[in-house]
Amino acid sequence: RSGGPLECQAAIAHWFSAELGHLEDGAAITVPLERMDDGAATLRGPTGEAMAVEALWCGLPGKAWQTRAPIALNRSAEARWPSSIVCRTGARLTCSTP
């Protein structure tokens, strides 16, 4: 629960971070994911390369890491790939696979 906007980020391969977007109250963001042969969930980097996702979270703008709400990734072999996670704000942040 934040009572205001949130920003979502990811920790990706080689200790980089990526902005996933900002969520205003009642808005949604979709994070497209792919799966590598070794089971790693990936996001496409700015030049199109697949980068392993270490963690996803949303938190308050400007301090998203310090106020983060972690987003669980389904890394199981049974998960549908490619996949996506949709996060919505409202009374609380909810994230799910569509």
Coordinates of N, CA, C and O in Angstrom, one line a residue:
R1 N 0.8 -1.2 0.0 CA 0.0 0.0 0.0 C 0.9 1.2 0.0 O 1.8 1.3 0.8
S2 N 0.6 2.1 -0.9 CA 1.5 3.3 -1.0 C 0.7 4.6 -0.9 O 1.2 5.6 -0.5
G3 N -0.6 4.6 -1.4 CA -1.3 5.9 -1.4 C -0.8 6.8 -2.5 O -1.2 7.9 -2.6
G4 N 0.0 6.3 -3.4 CA 0.6 7.1 -4.5 C 1.2 6.3 -5.5 O 1.1 5.1 -5.6
P5 N 2.0 6.9 -6.4 CA 2.6 6.2 -7.5 C 3.7 5.3 -7.1 O 4.3 5.5 -6.0
L6 N 4.0 4.3 -7.9 CA 5.1 3.3 -7.6 C 6.0 3.3 -8.9 O 5.6 3.6 -10.0
E7 N 7.3 2.9 -8.7 CA 8.1 2.6 -9.8 C 8.6 1.2 -9.7 O 8.8 0.7 -8.6
C8 N 8.7 0.5 -10.8 CA 9.1 -0.9 -10.8 C 10.4 -1.0 -11.5 O 10.7 -0.3 -12.5
Q9 N 11.3 -1.9 -11.0 CA 12.6 -2.1 -11.5 C 13.0 -3.6 -11.5 O 12.3 -4.4 -10.9
A10 N 14.1 -3.9 -12.1 CA 14.6 -5.3 -12.1 C 16.1 -5.2 -12.0 O 16.8 -4.3 -12.4
A11 N 16.6 -6.2 -11.3 CA 18.1 -6.5 -11.2 C 18.3 -7.5 -12.3 O 17.7 -8.6 -12.3
I12 N 19.2 -7.2 -13.3 CA 19.4 -8.1 -14.4 C 20.9 -8.5 -14.5 O 21.7 -8.0 -13.8
A13 N 21.2 -9.3 -15.4 CA 22.5 -9.9 -15.6 C 23.6 -8.9 -15.4 O 23.5 -7.8 -15.8
H14 N 24.7 -9.4 -14.8 CA 25.9 -8.6 -14.7 C 25.7 -7.4 -13.8 O 26.3 -6.4 -13.9
W15 N 24.7 -7.5 -12.8 CA 24.5 -6.5 -11.8 C 24.0 -5.2 -12.4 O 24.1 -4.1 -11.8
F16 N 23.3 -5.2 -13.5 CA 22.7 -4.0 -14.1 C 21.3 -3.9 -13.4 O 20.7 -4.9 -12.9
S17 N 20.7 -2.8 -13.5 CA 19.3 -2.6 -13.1 C 18.6 -2.0 -14.3 O 19.2 -1.4 -15.2
A18 N 17.3 -2.2 -14.3 CA 16.5 -1.7 -15.4 C 15.2 -1.1 -14.9 O 14.6 -1.7 -14.0
E19 N 14.8 0.0 -15.4 CA 13.6 0.6 -15.1 C 12.5 -0.1 -15.9 O 12.6 -0.3 -17.1
L20 N 11.4 -0.5 -15.2 CA 10.3 -1.2 -15.9 C 9.2 -0.3 -16.1 O 8.3 -0.6 -16.9
G21 N 9.1 0.8 -15.4 CA 8.0 1.8 -15.6 C 7.5 2.3 -14.3 O 7.9 1.9 -13.2
H22 N 6.6 3.3 -14.4 CA 6.0 3.9 -13.2 C 4.5 3.6 -13.3 O 3.9 3.6 -14.3
L23 N 4.0 3.4 -12.1 CA 2.5 3.0 -11.9 C 1.8 4.1 -11.2 O 2.2 4.4 -10.0
E24 N 0.9 4.8 -11.8 CA 0.0 5.7 -11.1 C -1.1 4.9 -10.5 O -1.3 3.7 -10.9
D25 N -1.8 5.4 -9.5 CA -2.9 4.7 -8.8 C -3.9 4.1 -9.8 O -4.4 4.9 -10.7
G26 N -4.2 2.9 -9.8 CA -5.1 2.2 -10.7 C -4.6 1.8 -12.0 O -5.3 1.2 -12.8
A27 N -3.3 2.1 -12.2 CA -2.7 1.7 -13.5 C -2.1 0.3 -13.5 O -2.0 -0.3 -12.4
A28 N -1.6 -0.2 -14.6 CA -1.0 -1.5 -14.7 C 0.3 -1.4 -15.6 O 0.4 -0.5 -16.4
I29 N 1.2 -2.3 -15.4 CA 2.4 -2.4 -16.2 C 2.6 -3.9 -16.5 O 2.3 -4.7 -15.7
T30 N 3.1 -4.1 -17.7 CA 3.3 -5.5 -18.1 C 4.8 -5.7 -18.4 O 5.4 -4.9 -19.1
V31 N 5.4 -6.7 -17.8 CA 6.8 -7.0 -17.9 C 6.9 -8.3 -18.8 O 6.6 -9.4 -18.3
P32 N 7.4 -8.2 -20.0 CA 7.6 -9.4 -20.9 C 8.8 -10.2 -20.5 O 9.9 -9.6 -20.4
L33 N 8.6 -11.4 -20.3 CA 9.7 -12.3 -19.9 C 9.9 -13.5 -20.9 O 8.9 -13.9 -21.5
E34 N 11.1 -13.9 -21.0 CA 11.4 -15.1 -21.8 C 12.2 -16.1 -21.0 O 12.6 -15.7 -19.9
R35 N 12.4 -17.3 -21.4 CA 13.1 -18.3 -20.6 C 14.2 -18.8 -21.5 O 14.1 -19.2 -22.6
M36 N 15.4 -18.9 -20.9 CA 16.6 -19.4 -21.5 C 16.6 -21.0 -21.3 O 15.9 -21.5 -20.5
D37 N 17.4 -21.7 -22.1 CA 17.5 -23.1 -22.0 C 17.9 -23.6 -20.6 O 17.4 -24.7 -20.1
D38 N 18.6 -22.8 -19.8 CA 19.0 -23.2 -18.5 C 18.0 -22.8 -17.4 O 18.2 -23.0 -16.2
G39 N 16.8 -22.3 -17.9 CA 15.7 -22.0 -17.0 C 15.7 -20.6 -16.5 O 14.7 -20.2 -15.8
A40 N 16.6 -19.8 -16.8 CA 16.7 -18.4 -16.3 C 15.6 -17.6 -17.0 O 15.3 -17.7 -18.2
A41 N 14.9 -16.7 -16.2 CA 13.9 -15.8 -16.8 C 14.8 -14.6 -17.3 O 15.7 -14.2 -16.7
T42 N 14.4 -14.1 -18.5 CA 15.1 -13.0 -19.1 C 14.2 -11.9 -19.6 O 13.1 -12.0 -19.8
L43 N 14.9 -10.7 -19.6 CA 14.3 -9.5 -20.3 C 15.2 -9.1 -21.4 O 16.4 -9.4 -21.4
R44 N 14.7 -8.5 -22.5 CA 15.5 -8.0 -23.6 C 16.1 -6.7 -23.2 O 15.4 -5.8 -22.7
G45 N 17.4 -6.6 -23.4 CA 18.1 -5.4 -23.2 C 17.9 -4.4 -24.3 O 17.2 -4.6 -25.2
P46 N 18.5 -3.2 -24.1 CA 18.2 -2.1 -25.1 C 18.7 -2.4 -26.5 O 18.1 -1.9 -27.5
T47 N 19.6 -3.3 -26.7 CA 20.0 -3.7 -28.0 C 19.5 -5.1 -28.4 O 19.9 -5.7 -29.4
G48 N 18.5 -5.6 -27.7 CA 17.8 -6.8 -28.0 C 18.4 -8.1 -27.4 O 17.9 -9.2 -27.6
E49 N 19.5 -8.0 -26.6 CA 20.1 -9.2 -26.0 C 19.3 -9.7 -24.8 O 18.7 -8.9 -24.1
A50 N 19.2 -11.0 -24.6 CA 18.5 -11.5 -23.5 C 19.4 -11.4 -22.3 O 20.5 -11.8 -22.3
M51 N 18.8 -10.8 -21.2 CA 19.5 -10.6 -20.0 C 18.8 -11.2 -18.8 O 17.6 -11.0 -18.6
A52 N 19.5 -12.1 -18.1 CA 18.9 -12.9 -17.0 C 18.3 -11.9 -15.9 O 19.0 -10.9 -15.5
V53 N 17.2 -12.2 -15.4 CA 16.5 -11.4 -14.4 C 16.8 -12.1 -13.0 O 16.5 -13.2 -12.8
E54 N 17.5 -11.3 -12.2 CA 17.8 -11.8 -10.8 C 16.6 -11.5 -9.9 O 16.3 -12.3 -9.0
A55 N 16.0 -10.3 -10.0 CA 14.9 -9.9 -9.1 C 14.0 -8.8 -9.8 O 14.5 -8.1 -10.6
L56 N 12.8 -8.8 -9.4 CA 11.8 -7.7 -9.8 C 11.2 -7.1 -8.5 O 11.0 -7.9 -7.6
W57 N 11.0 -5.8 -8.6 CA 10.3 -5.2 -7.4 C 9.6 -3.9 -7.8 O 10.0 -3.3 -8.9
C58 N 8.7 -3.4 -7.0 CA 8.1 -2.1 -7.2 C 8.2 -1.4 -5.8 O 8.2 -2.1 -4.8
G59 N 8.4 -0.1 -5.8 CA 8.5 0.7 -4.6 C 8.2 2.1 -4.8 O 7.8 2.5 -6.0
L60 N 8.4 2.9 -3.8 CA 8.1 4.4 -4.0 C 9.1 5.0 -4.9 O 10.3 4.7 -4.9
P61 N 8.7 5.9 -5.8 CA 9.6 6.6 -6.7 C 10.7 7.3 -6.0 O 10.6 7.9 -4.9
G62 N 11.9 7.1 -6.5 CA 13.1 7.7 -6.0 C 13.8 6.9 -4.9 O 14.9 7.1 -4.5
K63 N 13.0 5.9 -4.3 CA 13.6 5.0 -3.3 C 12.9 3.6 -3.5 O 12.5 3.0 -2.5
A64 N 12.8 3.2 -4.7 CA 12.1 1.9 -5.0 C 12.8 0.7 -4.3 O 12.2 -0.2 -3.8
W65 N 14.2 0.7 -4.3 CA 14.9 -0.4 -3.7 C 14.6 -0.4 -2.2 O 14.3 -1.5 -1.6
Q66 N 14.7 0.7 -1.5 CA 14.6 0.8 -0.1 C 13.1 0.4 0.4 O 13.0 0.0 1.5
T67 N 12.2 0.7 -0.4 CA 10.8 0.5 -0.1 C 10.1 -0.7 -0.9 O 8.9 -0.8 -0.9
R68 N 11.0 -1.5 -1.5 CA 10.5 -2.5 -2.5 C 9.5 -3.5 -1.9 O 9.6 -3.9 -0.8
A69 N 8.7 -3.9 -2.8 CA 7.8 -5.1 -2.6 C 8.3 -6.1 -3.7 O 8.1 -5.8 -4.9
P70 N 8.9 -7.2 -3.3 CA 9.4 -8.1 -4.3 C 8.3 -8.8 -5.1 O 7.2 -9.0 -4.6
I71 N 8.6 -9.0 -6.3 CA 7.7 -9.7 -7.2 C 8.2 -11.1 -7.5 O 9.3 -11.2 -8.1
A72 N 7.5 -12.1 -7.2 CA 7.9 -13.5 -7.4 C 7.9 -13.9 -8.8 O 6.9 -13.5 -9.6
L73 N 8.9 -14.6 -9.3 CA 9.0 -15.1 -10.6 C 8.7 -16.6 -10.6 O 9.2 -17.3 -9.8
N74 N 7.9 -17.1 -11.5 CA 7.6 -18.5 -11.6 C 8.7 -19.1 -12.6 O 8.7 -18.9 -13.8
R75 N 9.7 -19.7 -12.0 CA 10.8 -20.2 -12.7 C 10.7 -21.7 -13.0 O 11.6 -22.4 -13.5
S76 N 9.5 -22.3 -12.7 CA 9.4 -23.7 -12.8 C 9.3 -24.1 -14.3 O 9.0 -23.3 -15.2
A77 N 9.6 -25.4 -14.5 CA 9.6 -25.9 -15.9 C 8.1 -25.9 -16.5 O 7.9 -25.9 -17.7
E78 N 7.1 -25.9 -15.6 CA 5.7 -25.9 -16.0 C 5.2 -24.6 -16.4 O 4.2 -24.4 -17.0
A79 N 6.0 -23.5 -16.1 CA 5.5 -22.2 -16.4 C 5.4 -22.0 -18.0 O 6.2 -22.6 -18.7
R80 N 4.5 -21.2 -18.4 CA 4.3 -20.9 -19.9 C 5.4 -19.9 -20.3 O 5.5 -18.9 -19.7
W81 N 6.1 -20.2 -21.4 CA 7.1 -19.3 -21.9 C 6.9 -19.1 -23.3 O 6.6 -20.0 -24.0
P82 N 7.1 -17.9 -23.9 CA 7.4 -16.6 -23.2 C 6.2 -16.3 -22.3 O 5.1 -16.8 -22.5
S83 N 6.4 -15.5 -21.3 CA 5.4 -15.2 -20.3 C 5.4 -13.7 -20.0 O 6.2 -12.9 -20.7
S84 N 4.7 -13.2 -19.1 CA 4.7 -11.8 -18.7 C 4.1 -11.8 -17.3 O 3.4 -12.6 -16.8
I85 N 4.5 -10.7 -16.6 CA 3.9 -10.4 -15.3 C 3.2 -9.1 -15.4 O 3.8 -8.1 -16.0
V86 N 2.0 -9.0 -15.0 CA 1.2 -7.8 -15.0 C 1.0 -7.3 -13.5 O 0.6 -8.1 -12.7
C87 N 1.5 -6.1 -13.3 CA 1.3 -5.5 -11.9 C 0.3 -4.4 -12.0 O 0.4 -3.5 -12.9
R88 N -0.6 -4.3 -11.0 CA -1.6 -3.3 -11.0 C -1.6 -2.6 -9.6 O -1.3 -3.3 -8.6
T89 N -1.9 -1.4 -9.5 CA -2.0 -0.7 -8.2 C -3.5 -0.5 -8.0 O -4.3 -0.6 -8.9
G90 N -3.8 -0.2 -6.8 CA -5.2 0.0 -6.3 C -5.1 0.1 -4.8 O -4.3 0.8 -4.3
A91 N -5.9 -0.6 -4.1 CA -5.8 -0.7 -2.7 C -4.5 -1.2 -2.2 O -3.9 -0.9 -1.2
R92 N -3.9 -2.1 -3.1 CA -2.6 -2.6 -2.9 C -2.0 -3.1 -4.2 O -2.7 -3.2 -5.2
L93 N -0.7 -3.3 -4.3 CA 0.0 -3.8 -5.5 C -0.3 -5.2 -5.6 O -0.1 -6.0 -4.7
T94 N -0.7 -5.6 -6.8 CA -0.9 -7.1 -7.1 C -0.2 -7.4 -8.4 O -0.2 -6.6 -9.4
C95 N 0.5 -8.5 -8.4 CA 1.3 -8.9 -9.6 C 0.9 -10.4 -9.9 O 0.8 -11.2 -9.0
S96 N 0.6 -10.6 -11.2 CA 0.2 -12.0 -11.6 C 0.6 -12.3 -13.0 O 0.9 -11.4 -13.8
T97 N 0.6 -13.5 -13.4 CA 0.8 -14.0 -14.7 C -0.6 -14.0 -15.4 O -1.5 -14.7 -14.9
P98 N -0.7 -13.3 -16.6 CA -2.1 -13.3 -17.2 C -2.5 -14.7 -17.7 O -1.7 -15.5 -17.9

